[in-house]
Coordinates of C-alpha atoms and ligand atoms in Angstrom, one line a residue:
M1 CA -0.3 -0.4 0.2
R2 CA 1.3 3.2 -0.9
T3 CA 1.1 5.7 2.1
E4 CA 2.1 9.1 0.6
Q5 CA 3.0 10.3 -2.8
W6 CA 6.5 10.2 -2.8
Y7 CA 7.2 11.0 -6.7
K8 CA 6.0 14.1 -6.4
D9 CA 9.0 15.6 -4.3
K10 CA 11.1 13.7 -6.6
V11 CA 13.8 14.5 -9.8
F12 CA 14.3 11.3 -11.8
Y13 CA 17.6 10.7 -13.4
Q14 CA 16.8 8.3 -16.9
I15 CA 19.8 5.9 -17.4
W16 CA 19.7 4.6 -21.1
P17 CA 21.8 1.7 -19.8
R18 CA 24.1 1.1 -22.9
S19 CA 25.4 4.4 -23.3
F20 CA 25.6 5.5 -19.4
K21 CA 29.1 4.3 -17.9
D22 CA 31.3 0.9 -18.9
G23 CA 32.3 -0.5 -15.8
N24 CA 33.6 -3.7 -16.9
G25 CA 35.6 -2.5 -20.1
D26 CA 33.5 -4.2 -23.1
G27 CA 32.7 -0.9 -24.4
M28 CA 29.0 -1.2 -23.6
G29 CA 27.1 0.9 -20.3
D30 CA 26.5 -1.4 -17.6
L31 CA 25.4 -1.4 -14.4
Y32 CA 29.0 -1.6 -12.9
G33 CA 29.0 1.8 -14.4
V34 CA 26.0 2.8 -13.0
Y35 CA 27.3 1.7 -9.3
E36 CA 30.4 3.6 -9.8
K37 CA 28.0 6.7 -10.8
L38 CA 25.0 6.9 -8.1
D39 CA 26.6 9.2 -6.2
Y40 CA 27.1 11.5 -9.3
I41 CA 23.2 11.4 -10.3
K42 CA 22.3 12.1 -6.4
S43 CA 25.1 15.0 -6.3
L44 CA 22.8 16.7 -8.9
G45 CA 20.0 16.2 -6.7
C46 CA 18.4 13.4 -8.4
D47 CA 16.5 11.1 -6.1
G48 CA 15.2 8.6 -8.3
I49 CA 16.6 7.0 -11.6
W50 CA 14.3 5.7 -14.5
F51 CA 16.3 2.6 -16.2
S52 CA 15.4 1.8 -20.1
P53 CA 15.1 -1.6 -19.9
L54 CA 18.1 -3.7 -18.8
Y55 CA 16.3 -7.3 -19.2
P56 CA 18.0 -9.8 -21.8
S57 CA 17.3 -8.8 -25.1
P58 CA 18.4 -9.6 -28.7
G59 CA 18.7 -5.8 -29.0
V60 CA 17.0 -5.5 -32.3
D61 CA 15.4 -2.4 -30.5
C62 CA 18.1 -1.6 -27.9
G63 CA 16.7 -3.7 -25.1
Y64 CA 12.9 -2.6 -26.2
D65 CA 12.4 -6.3 -27.5
I66 CA 12.7 -8.4 -24.3
S67 CA 13.5 -12.1 -24.5
D68 CA 12.8 -12.7 -20.5
Y69 CA 11.1 -10.6 -18.2
M70 CA 12.5 -11.6 -14.7
D71 CA 16.2 -11.4 -15.5
I72 CA 18.8 -9.0 -16.3
A73 CA 21.1 -9.3 -19.2
E74 CA 24.2 -10.7 -18.9
E75 CA 25.9 -7.6 -20.8
F76 CA 24.8 -5.2 -18.4
G77 CA 26.2 -7.4 -15.3
G78 CA 22.8 -10.1 -14.6
M79 CA 20.7 -9.8 -11.8
E80 CA 23.5 -9.4 -9.2
A81 CA 25.0 -6.5 -10.4
F82 CA 21.5 -4.9 -10.2
K83 CA 20.8 -5.9 -7.1
K84 CA 23.8 -3.9 -5.8
V85 CA 22.4 -0.8 -7.8
L86 CA 18.8 -1.1 -6.6
D87 CA 20.7 -1.2 -2.8
G88 CA 22.9 1.0 -3.5
A89 CA 20.1 3.8 -4.5
H90 CA 18.3 2.9 -1.6
A91 CA 21.0 3.5 0.7
R92 CA 21.1 7.1 -0.7
D93 CA 17.4 7.5 -0.4
M94 CA 16.9 6.9 -4.3
K95 CA 14.1 5.5 -5.7
V96 CA 14.3 3.2 -8.7
I97 CA 11.7 2.2 -11.5
M98 CA 12.1 -0.2 -14.0
D99 CA 11.2 -0.1 -17.9
L100 CA 7.7 -2.5 -18.5
V101 CA 7.6 -3.3 -22.2
V102 CA 4.0 -5.4 -22.5
N103 CA 2.5 -4.2 -25.4
H104 CA 5.3 -6.5 -27.6
T105 CA 8.0 -9.0 -27.0
S106 CA 11.0 -10.1 -28.7
T107 CA 10.1 -13.1 -30.8
E108 CA 13.0 -15.0 -29.7
H109 CA 10.9 -14.6 -26.1
E110 CA 9.9 -18.5 -25.0
W111 CA 6.0 -17.2 -25.3
F112 CA 6.5 -16.4 -29.1
K113 CA 8.1 -19.6 -29.9
K114 CA 5.6 -21.7 -28.1
S115 CA 3.1 -19.4 -29.9
R116 CA 3.9 -19.9 -33.1
E117 CA 3.9 -24.1 -32.7
R118 CA 0.8 -23.4 -31.2
I119 CA 1.9 -25.3 -27.9
E120 CA -0.7 -24.4 -25.1
P121 CA -1.3 -22.3 -23.3
Y122 CA 0.5 -19.9 -25.6
T123 CA -1.2 -20.2 -28.5
D124 CA -3.5 -16.7 -28.1
Y125 CA -0.6 -14.8 -26.5
Y126 CA 0.1 -13.1 -30.1
I127 CA -2.1 -11.4 -32.1
W128 CA -2.5 -14.1 -35.0
R129 CA -4.4 -13.8 -38.2
P130 CA -4.8 -15.4 -41.6
A131 CA -3.6 -14.4 -44.5
K132 CA -7.1 -12.7 -46.1
P133 CA -8.6 -15.4 -49.1
N134 CA -6.5 -12.6 -52.0
G135 CA -3.4 -13.3 -50.1
K136 CA -3.7 -9.6 -48.6
L137 CA -2.5 -8.5 -45.1
P138 CA -4.9 -9.1 -42.2
N139 CA -5.6 -5.5 -42.4
N140 CA -3.7 -2.0 -43.8
W141 CA -2.1 -0.9 -40.7
D142 CA 0.9 0.8 -40.2
S143 CA 3.7 -0.3 -37.9
L144 CA 5.7 2.8 -36.2
F145 CA 9.1 1.2 -37.2
E146 CA 9.2 -0.8 -40.4
G147 CA 6.1 -0.5 -43.0
K148 CA 3.0 -2.6 -42.3
A149 CA 2.1 -3.7 -39.0
W150 CA 2.0 -7.3 -40.0
Q151 CA 4.6 -10.2 -40.2
W152 CA 4.5 -13.6 -42.4
D153 CA 5.3 -16.5 -40.0
E154 CA 7.0 -19.8 -42.0
V155 CA 6.1 -22.0 -38.9
R156 CA 2.3 -21.1 -37.6
Q157 CA 1.7 -19.9 -41.7
E158 CA -0.3 -17.0 -40.1
Y159 CA 0.6 -13.0 -39.7
Y160 CA 1.3 -11.8 -36.5
M161 CA 1.0 -8.1 -35.6
H162 CA 3.9 -5.8 -34.6
L163 CA 3.3 -2.2 -34.3
F164 CA 7.0 -1.6 -33.8
A165 CA 9.7 -3.6 -35.4
I166 CA 9.2 -7.1 -37.0
E167 CA 10.8 -8.6 -34.4
Q168 CA 8.6 -7.0 -31.1
A169 CA 4.8 -9.1 -31.6
D170 CA 2.6 -7.7 -30.1
L171 CA 0.8 -9.4 -26.8
N172 CA -2.2 -10.2 -26.9
M173 CA -3.7 -8.2 -23.9
D174 CA -7.3 -9.9 -24.0
N175 CA -6.0 -13.1 -23.4
P176 CA -6.6 -13.0 -19.3
L177 CA -3.5 -15.5 -19.6
V178 CA -1.3 -12.6 -20.7
R179 CA -2.6 -10.4 -18.2
E180 CA -2.1 -12.5 -15.4
E181 CA 1.9 -13.1 -16.8
V182 CA 1.9 -9.1 -17.1
K183 CA 1.1 -9.2 -12.8
K184 CA 3.3 -12.1 -12.4
V185 CA 6.2 -9.8 -13.8
L186 CA 5.2 -6.8 -11.9
R187 CA 5.2 -8.5 -8.6
F188 CA 8.6 -9.9 -9.5
W189 CA 9.9 -6.8 -9.5
L190 CA 8.2 -5.1 -7.2
D191 CA 8.8 -8.1 -4.3
M192 CA 12.5 -7.5 -5.0
G193 CA 12.4 -4.0 -4.3
V194 CA 11.7 -1.9 -7.2
D195 CA 9.6 1.1 -6.4
G196 CA 7.3 1.2 -9.8
F197 CA 7.5 1.9 -13.7
R198 CA 7.5 3.4 -16.8
E199 CA 4.8 1.9 -18.9
D200 CA 6.3 1.6 -22.7
V201 CA 3.2 2.7 -25.3
I202 CA 1.4 1.4 -22.5
T203 CA -1.8 2.9 -24.3
F204 CA -1.4 0.9 -27.6
I205 CA -2.6 -2.9 -25.6
S206 CA -6.1 -2.7 -27.0
K207 CA -6.8 -3.2 -30.1
K208 CA -10.1 -2.2 -31.3
E209 CA -12.3 -5.4 -31.8
G210 CA -12.2 -7.2 -35.4
L211 CA -9.2 -5.0 -36.0
P212 CA -10.8 -3.0 -38.9
D213 CA -9.1 -1.2 -41.6
D214 CA -8.1 2.0 -41.6
Y215 CA -9.5 4.3 -43.4
I216 CA -9.1 7.3 -41.6
M217 CA -5.3 8.3 -41.1
P218 CA -3.8 9.0 -44.1
A219 CA -0.6 8.0 -42.7
S220 CA 0.4 5.7 -39.8
K221 CA -2.8 3.6 -40.4
G222 CA -4.6 2.0 -37.5
F223 CA -3.1 4.2 -35.1
N224 CA -6.5 5.4 -33.8
Y225 CA -7.5 2.0 -33.2
F226 CA -4.7 0.8 -30.9
N227 CA -4.1 3.9 -29.4
H228 CA -6.7 4.6 -26.0
G229 CA -8.2 1.5 -27.3
P230 CA -10.9 -0.1 -26.0
H231 CA -10.2 -2.2 -23.1
L232 CA -7.5 0.1 -21.9
H233 CA -9.1 1.6 -18.7
E234 CA -10.3 -1.8 -17.8
Y235 CA -6.6 -3.7 -18.4
L236 CA -4.8 -0.6 -16.3
E237 CA -7.2 -1.0 -13.9
E238 CA -6.9 -4.7 -13.3
F239 CA -3.0 -4.4 -13.0
H240 CA -3.9 -1.3 -10.3
R241 CA -6.4 -3.3 -8.4
D242 CA -4.4 -6.5 -8.6
V243 CA -1.0 -5.4 -8.1
F244 CA -0.1 -1.7 -8.0
S245 CA -2.3 -0.9 -5.0
K246 CA -0.9 -3.7 -2.7
Y247 CA 2.8 -1.8 -3.1
D248 CA 4.6 1.6 -2.4
C249 CA 5.0 2.4 -6.4
M250 CA 4.2 4.3 -8.4
T251 CA 3.3 4.0 -11.9
L252 CA 4.2 6.2 -15.5
A253 CA 2.3 5.8 -18.9
E254 CA 4.0 7.0 -22.0
A255 CA 1.0 7.9 -24.0
P256 CA 1.8 9.2 -27.7
M257 CA -1.1 11.7 -28.8
V258 CA -2.4 12.0 -25.3
T259 CA -4.6 15.3 -24.4
P260 CA -5.0 16.4 -20.5
K261 CA -8.6 15.1 -20.9
V262 CA -7.9 12.4 -22.0
A263 CA -5.0 11.2 -19.2
L264 CA -7.7 12.6 -16.8
K265 CA -9.3 9.5 -17.2
Y266 CA -6.6 7.2 -15.9
I267 CA -4.8 9.8 -13.6
D268 CA -7.3 11.9 -12.0
E269 CA -6.4 12.0 -8.3
T270 CA -10.1 12.8 -7.3
N271 CA -11.6 10.1 -9.4
A272 CA -9.9 6.2 -8.4
P273 CA -7.2 6.7 -10.9
V274 CA -5.6 3.9 -12.5
L275 CA -2.1 5.6 -13.1
D276 CA -0.1 8.0 -11.4
M277 CA 1.3 10.1 -14.2
M278 CA 1.3 10.2 -18.4
I279 CA 4.1 11.0 -20.4
Q280 CA 2.9 13.3 -22.7
F281 CA 4.2 14.5 -26.4
A282 CA 3.0 17.8 -26.8
T283 CA 6.0 19.3 -25.6
Q284 CA 7.9 17.4 -28.2
E285 CA 6.2 18.5 -31.0
A286 CA 7.2 22.3 -31.7
D287 CA 9.8 21.6 -34.3
C288 CA 8.0 18.8 -35.8
M289 CA 5.0 16.9 -37.1
F290 CA 4.1 13.8 -35.1
T291 CA 7.1 12.6 -35.5
D292 CA 10.8 14.0 -35.4
F293 CA 11.4 13.0 -38.9
V294 CA 9.2 15.3 -40.3
H295 CA 11.2 18.5 -39.5
M296 CA 9.8 22.5 -39.1
P297 CA 10.9 25.3 -37.8
F298 CA 10.6 25.5 -33.8
N299 CA 7.6 27.2 -32.9
L300 CA 7.9 28.8 -29.7
R301 CA 4.1 29.3 -29.1
K302 CA 3.0 26.0 -29.9
L303 CA 5.5 24.7 -27.2
K304 CA 3.9 27.2 -24.6
K305 CA 0.5 26.3 -25.7
A306 CA 1.4 22.4 -25.0
Y307 CA 3.0 23.3 -21.7
S308 CA 0.0 25.9 -20.2
D309 CA -2.4 23.2 -21.3
W310 CA -0.9 20.3 -19.5
Q311 CA -0.5 22.7 -16.5
N312 CA -4.1 24.1 -16.7
G313 CA -5.5 21.1 -17.3
L314 CA -4.5 18.7 -14.4
E315 CA -4.3 21.4 -12.2
G316 CA -5.7 20.1 -9.1
K317 CA -6.5 16.4 -10.3
G318 CA -3.7 15.0 -12.3
W319 CA 0.0 15.2 -11.7
N320 CA 2.1 16.2 -14.4
M321 CA 5.8 14.5 -15.6
L322 CA 8.2 17.0 -16.7
Y323 CA 10.6 16.4 -19.2
I324 CA 12.6 17.7 -22.4
E325 CA 14.8 14.7 -23.2
N326 CA 14.7 10.9 -23.3
H327 CA 16.2 8.5 -25.4
D328 CA 13.7 8.6 -28.3
H329 CA 14.4 12.6 -29.6
P330 CA 17.3 14.2 -30.1
R331 CA 19.1 16.4 -28.0
M332 CA 17.1 19.8 -27.0
V333 CA 20.2 22.0 -27.2
S334 CA 20.6 21.1 -30.9
R335 CA 16.7 21.6 -31.4
Y336 CA 14.6 24.5 -29.4
G337 CA 17.9 25.7 -28.2
S338 CA 21.4 26.8 -29.8
E339 CA 24.5 24.8 -30.5
K340 CA 25.9 28.4 -30.9
F341 CA 24.7 29.5 -27.5
R342 CA 25.1 26.2 -26.3
E343 CA 25.6 26.9 -22.4
A344 CA 23.5 29.6 -22.3
S345 CA 20.4 27.8 -24.1
A346 CA 21.6 24.4 -22.2
K347 CA 20.8 26.6 -18.9
M348 CA 17.9 28.6 -20.2
L349 CA 15.8 25.1 -21.4
A350 CA 16.4 23.4 -18.0
V351 CA 14.9 26.4 -16.0
S352 CA 12.0 26.3 -18.5
Y353 CA 10.4 23.1 -17.3
M354 CA 11.8 22.7 -13.8
F355 CA 9.7 25.3 -12.1
L356 CA 7.0 23.8 -13.7
K357 CA 4.2 22.0 -11.5
G358 CA 5.2 18.1 -11.6
T359 CA 8.0 16.0 -11.4
P360 CA 10.9 16.4 -13.8
F361 CA 13.0 14.0 -15.4
V362 CA 16.9 14.9 -16.7
Y363 CA 17.9 12.4 -19.1
Q364 CA 21.9 11.2 -19.0
G365 CA 24.1 14.0 -20.5
Q366 CA 21.5 16.4 -20.8
E367 CA 22.5 17.8 -17.6
I368 CA 26.0 18.7 -19.3
G369 CA 24.3 20.3 -22.4
M370 CA 25.2 17.5 -24.7
S371 CA 24.5 18.2 -28.2
N372 CA 23.3 16.6 -31.2
W373 CA 25.4 14.0 -32.9
Y374 CA 26.4 14.3 -36.9
P375 CA 27.8 11.1 -38.5
S376 CA 28.8 11.7 -42.1
D377 CA 27.7 8.5 -43.4
P378 CA 24.0 7.4 -42.6
E379 CA 25.2 3.4 -42.5
M380 CA 26.6 4.8 -39.0
Y381 CA 23.3 4.7 -37.6
E382 CA 22.1 2.1 -35.7
D383 CA 18.6 2.7 -34.8
V384 CA 16.2 0.4 -36.6
Q385 CA 13.6 3.0 -36.7
T386 CA 16.2 5.3 -38.6
L387 CA 17.9 3.2 -40.8
W388 CA 14.2 2.1 -41.8
Q389 CA 13.3 5.7 -42.6
Y390 CA 16.8 6.3 -44.3
H391 CA 16.2 3.2 -46.5
N392 CA 12.3 3.6 -47.2
V393 CA 11.1 7.7 -47.0
G394 CA 12.6 10.5 -49.4
T395 CA 14.8 8.1 -51.4
K396 CA 14.3 10.2 -54.1
K397 CA 16.1 13.3 -52.4
S398 CA 19.8 14.4 -52.6
P399 CA 21.8 12.3 -50.5
E400 CA 22.5 15.4 -48.3
K401 CA 19.2 15.8 -47.7
R402 CA 18.6 12.4 -46.8
L403 CA 21.4 12.7 -44.2
E404 CA 20.2 16.1 -42.6
R405 CA 16.8 14.2 -42.2
L406 CA 18.5 12.2 -40.0
W407 CA 20.5 14.6 -38.1
H408 CA 17.1 15.7 -37.2
G409 CA 14.9 13.3 -37.2
S410 CA 16.9 10.0 -35.5
R411 CA 16.8 9.2 -31.7
D412 CA 20.6 8.5 -32.4
S413 CA 21.6 11.5 -31.7
A414 CA 20.5 11.1 -28.1
R415 CA 22.1 7.4 -27.8
T416 CA 25.9 8.7 -28.0
P417 CA 28.1 7.6 -25.1
V418 CA 27.7 9.9 -22.0
Q419 CA 30.9 12.3 -22.4
W420 CA 33.1 11.8 -18.7
D421 CA 36.1 13.6 -19.5
S422 CA 38.3 14.5 -22.2
T423 CA 40.5 11.3 -22.6
E424 CA 40.0 8.7 -25.1
N425 CA 36.1 7.4 -25.3
A426 CA 35.1 10.2 -23.4
G427 CA 35.8 8.2 -20.6
F428 CA 33.0 6.4 -21.0
S429 CA 35.1 3.1 -21.6
T430 CA 38.5 1.9 -21.9
M431 CA 37.6 0.1 -24.9
T432 CA 35.9 0.8 -28.0
P433 CA 32.5 2.0 -27.4
W434 CA 29.5 0.0 -28.9
F435 CA 28.1 3.4 -30.3
Y436 CA 30.2 6.8 -32.2
V437 CA 31.3 9.4 -29.4
N438 CA 30.2 12.4 -30.2
D439 CA 33.5 14.9 -31.0
N440 CA 32.7 17.6 -28.9
Y441 CA 33.6 15.2 -26.2
K442 CA 36.4 17.6 -25.3
E443 CA 35.0 20.6 -24.8
V444 CA 31.7 19.2 -23.6
N445 CA 32.2 16.6 -20.6
V446 CA 31.5 16.0 -17.0
A447 CA 34.8 16.6 -15.8
M448 CA 35.6 20.1 -17.0
Q449 CA 32.1 21.1 -16.0
E450 CA 32.8 19.8 -12.3
Q451 CA 35.6 22.3 -11.9
D452 CA 33.8 25.0 -13.3
A453 CA 31.2 26.9 -10.9
D454 CA 29.5 28.4 -14.1
S455 CA 28.9 25.0 -15.9
V456 CA 25.6 23.3 -17.2
L457 CA 26.3 21.1 -14.7
N458 CA 26.5 23.2 -11.8
F459 CA 23.6 25.0 -13.4
Y460 CA 21.6 21.9 -13.2
R461 CA 22.7 21.3 -9.7
K462 CA 21.6 24.9 -8.4
V463 CA 18.1 24.6 -10.5
I464 CA 17.1 21.2 -8.6
K465 CA 18.2 22.3 -5.1
L466 CA 16.2 25.8 -5.6
R467 CA 13.0 23.8 -7.1
K468 CA 13.0 21.6 -3.8
E469 CA 13.5 24.6 -1.7
L470 CA 10.7 26.8 -3.1
S471 CA 7.2 26.0 -1.9
C472 CA 5.2 27.7 -4.7
V473 CA 7.0 25.2 -6.9
R474 CA 5.6 22.0 -5.7
H475 CA 2.0 23.5 -4.9
G476 CA 1.6 26.9 -6.3
N477 CA -0.7 27.8 -9.3
Y478 CA 0.5 28.5 -12.7
T479 CA 0.4 31.7 -14.8
E480 CA 1.8 32.3 -17.9
Y481 CA 2.2 35.7 -19.4
N482 CA 3.2 37.1 -22.8
K483 CA 1.4 34.5 -24.3
S484 CA 1.9 36.0 -28.1
S485 CA 5.5 36.4 -27.7
S486 CA 7.3 34.1 -30.1
K487 CA 10.5 34.7 -28.6
L488 CA 9.8 34.4 -24.7
Y489 CA 8.2 31.9 -22.2
V490 CA 7.2 33.8 -19.2
Y491 CA 5.3 32.4 -16.2
A492 CA 4.6 32.8 -12.4
R493 CA 4.3 30.0 -10.1
E494 CA 2.5 31.3 -6.8
D495 CA 1.3 30.1 -3.2
E496 CA 0.6 31.7 0.2
K497 CA 4.0 31.8 1.2
Q498 CA 6.0 33.1 -2.1
K499 CA 5.8 34.0 -5.9
I500 CA 8.2 33.2 -8.8
L501 CA 8.5 34.6 -12.5
V502 CA 10.5 32.6 -14.4
V503 CA 11.5 34.0 -17.7
C504 CA 13.3 32.5 -20.7
S505 CA 14.3 34.0 -23.8
Y506 CA 14.3 31.6 -26.8
S507 CA 15.9 33.7 -29.0
E508 CA 19.5 34.4 -30.4
A509 CA 18.7 38.1 -30.6
M510 CA 18.6 40.5 -27.2
E511 CA 15.0 41.0 -26.8
E512 CA 13.0 43.6 -24.5
F513 CA 11.5 42.6 -21.3
K514 CA 9.0 44.5 -19.1
A515 CA 8.1 42.5 -16.2
P516 CA 4.0 41.7 -16.4
A517 CA 1.6 43.8 -14.7
G518 CA 1.6 43.6 -10.6
F519 CA 5.2 42.2 -10.5
D520 CA 7.3 44.7 -9.3
L521 CA 11.0 43.8 -10.1
R522 CA 12.4 46.1 -7.6
K523 CA 10.8 44.5 -4.8
A524 CA 12.0 40.9 -6.1
E525 CA 14.9 38.8 -5.5
L526 CA 17.0 37.6 -8.7
I527 CA 17.5 34.0 -7.3
L528 CA 18.5 32.3 -10.5
N529 CA 20.1 33.3 -13.4
N530 CA 22.2 32.3 -16.6
Y531 CA 24.5 35.9 -17.4
D532 CA 26.6 37.7 -14.7
G533 CA 25.8 41.2 -14.3
A534 CA 23.2 43.3 -13.6
A535 CA 19.4 42.3 -15.1
T536 CA 18.3 45.0 -17.2
S537 CA 15.5 45.3 -19.5
V538 CA 17.3 43.6 -22.1
L539 CA 17.6 40.2 -22.2
K540 CA 20.5 38.4 -23.9
P541 CA 20.6 35.4 -26.2
Y542 CA 19.1 32.7 -24.5
E543 CA 18.9 34.5 -21.3
T544 CA 17.0 33.0 -18.3
R545 CA 15.9 34.8 -15.2
V546 CA 14.1 33.4 -11.8
Y547 CA 12.5 36.2 -9.8
L548 CA 11.2 35.9 -6.0
W549 CA 9.1 37.5 -3.7
Q550 CA 8.4 36.3 -0.5
K551 CA 5.2 37.2 1.2
Ligands
NOJ601 C1 8.7 3.6 -26.8 C2 10.4 3.7 -26.2 O1 10.5 4.7 -25.5 C3 11.0 3.3 -27.7 O2 12.6 3.5 -27.2 C4 10.9 2.4 -28.0 O3 11.4 1.8 -29.8 C5 9.2 1.9 -28.5 N1 8.4 2.3 -27.7 C6 8.8 0.6 -28.9 O4 9.1 -0.2 -27.2

């Protein structure tokens, strides 16, 4: 049973294990490396860790294709190393949440191998369909990674559904036996002491009955029929009732295209919530359409609207999950910030979301302002989605344009090894790393920033410390100002004790700034900024300021 909503006071750090830190010198990030860095994570002020998948996996989708839910991959150090990290985190008063990936399994999972042989009780564990009489696919749905959502299986002589890579077969969650398996997995980790789960594309687990053809969506066919499907709430309620409600744990659901209104169906604290938080995508769509591969000019007003819709939409009812980066999108400095003003913009981006209401997440490397990676050759990419995009979309364009599309769109940009120092391999590993290190590691790394009081790293420490000290950040209400500005994001947070005004410039130019009515700057304390010198009525490129009024 949960006694308090402890997740509301935490700041989480996301670890994408392959690229965090190699502790045993084989070129691959692992749990030995994580153990070495627990104090570092804690030193940021982070007191929770979300692990992207650590389970055994063939690695087609870097661990999101799981072949055994109840073990830890040998390449990451196995179960012994995991337990040491879990204990080490708990000893530091840090929570640990795992990735729960149950929309699909790897086709190497025992369940799938038995299902394709029709061995009971596994026959209906997946979504199998015969070919249509005319030889056509069972329906016209698209997968999000590789072409159509169906793959023919020679053994079973049927198609199985895969909404992601071909090797990621969708589970049939309508089968009660599958839901029992999920509950077993949950209990296994919770009994071990894990503090909760980030639930991978959990809004996809219930597909529309009859799997009809989709004539509504022009692209990504089927999306409307598998996202927020008919039994989603029922299944989440079942997991909550039978498992989560019995443990002191939290749940965070990944939810593509979700709106605050729809989110409240699941997370409304005043009305039997079945989840604690949802990961929205709206704040990731200010420079693209639906996917990072469809790149557009950055639009601050779109971003501000997304922030405000979520802050206002959940107020008094639900709790926000706050993030700017994760392993699925290119780096923010290169997107909404500026590589030319890397330090200033990395600091401004930290402020932009850290003073909002909710639980913030920091993605590995974000705290030093890591920027995008620009390979010279498309074949250097590793990610299954990126390679499919390269070989199948826009193939008539010039090689330069095709490469540029990947630079903007590929999540591999955020998957290069963390830059720990300026020695070989950026101090990530003593061996050649499994993936390319960003060329800028000699200028951008943790060791250098530790020595510099003004570094992005030390700025993050200040920001996190402040957000924990200020009661208005945890409890206060939210008001946005300068709404029509396409350069400035200005918001206030206020409770009975204090109020703050947060000012963020998303501009490379100097910008005029006038405090909104009712905010007398002469009576305020400037508690945070990213430039030296007096704060004037002009904001420098990517300048950010936080003013405080005590009541
Ligand atoms: C969302 C995860 O964050 C992403 O990395 C993964 O590829 C897909 N779900 C499929 O599991």
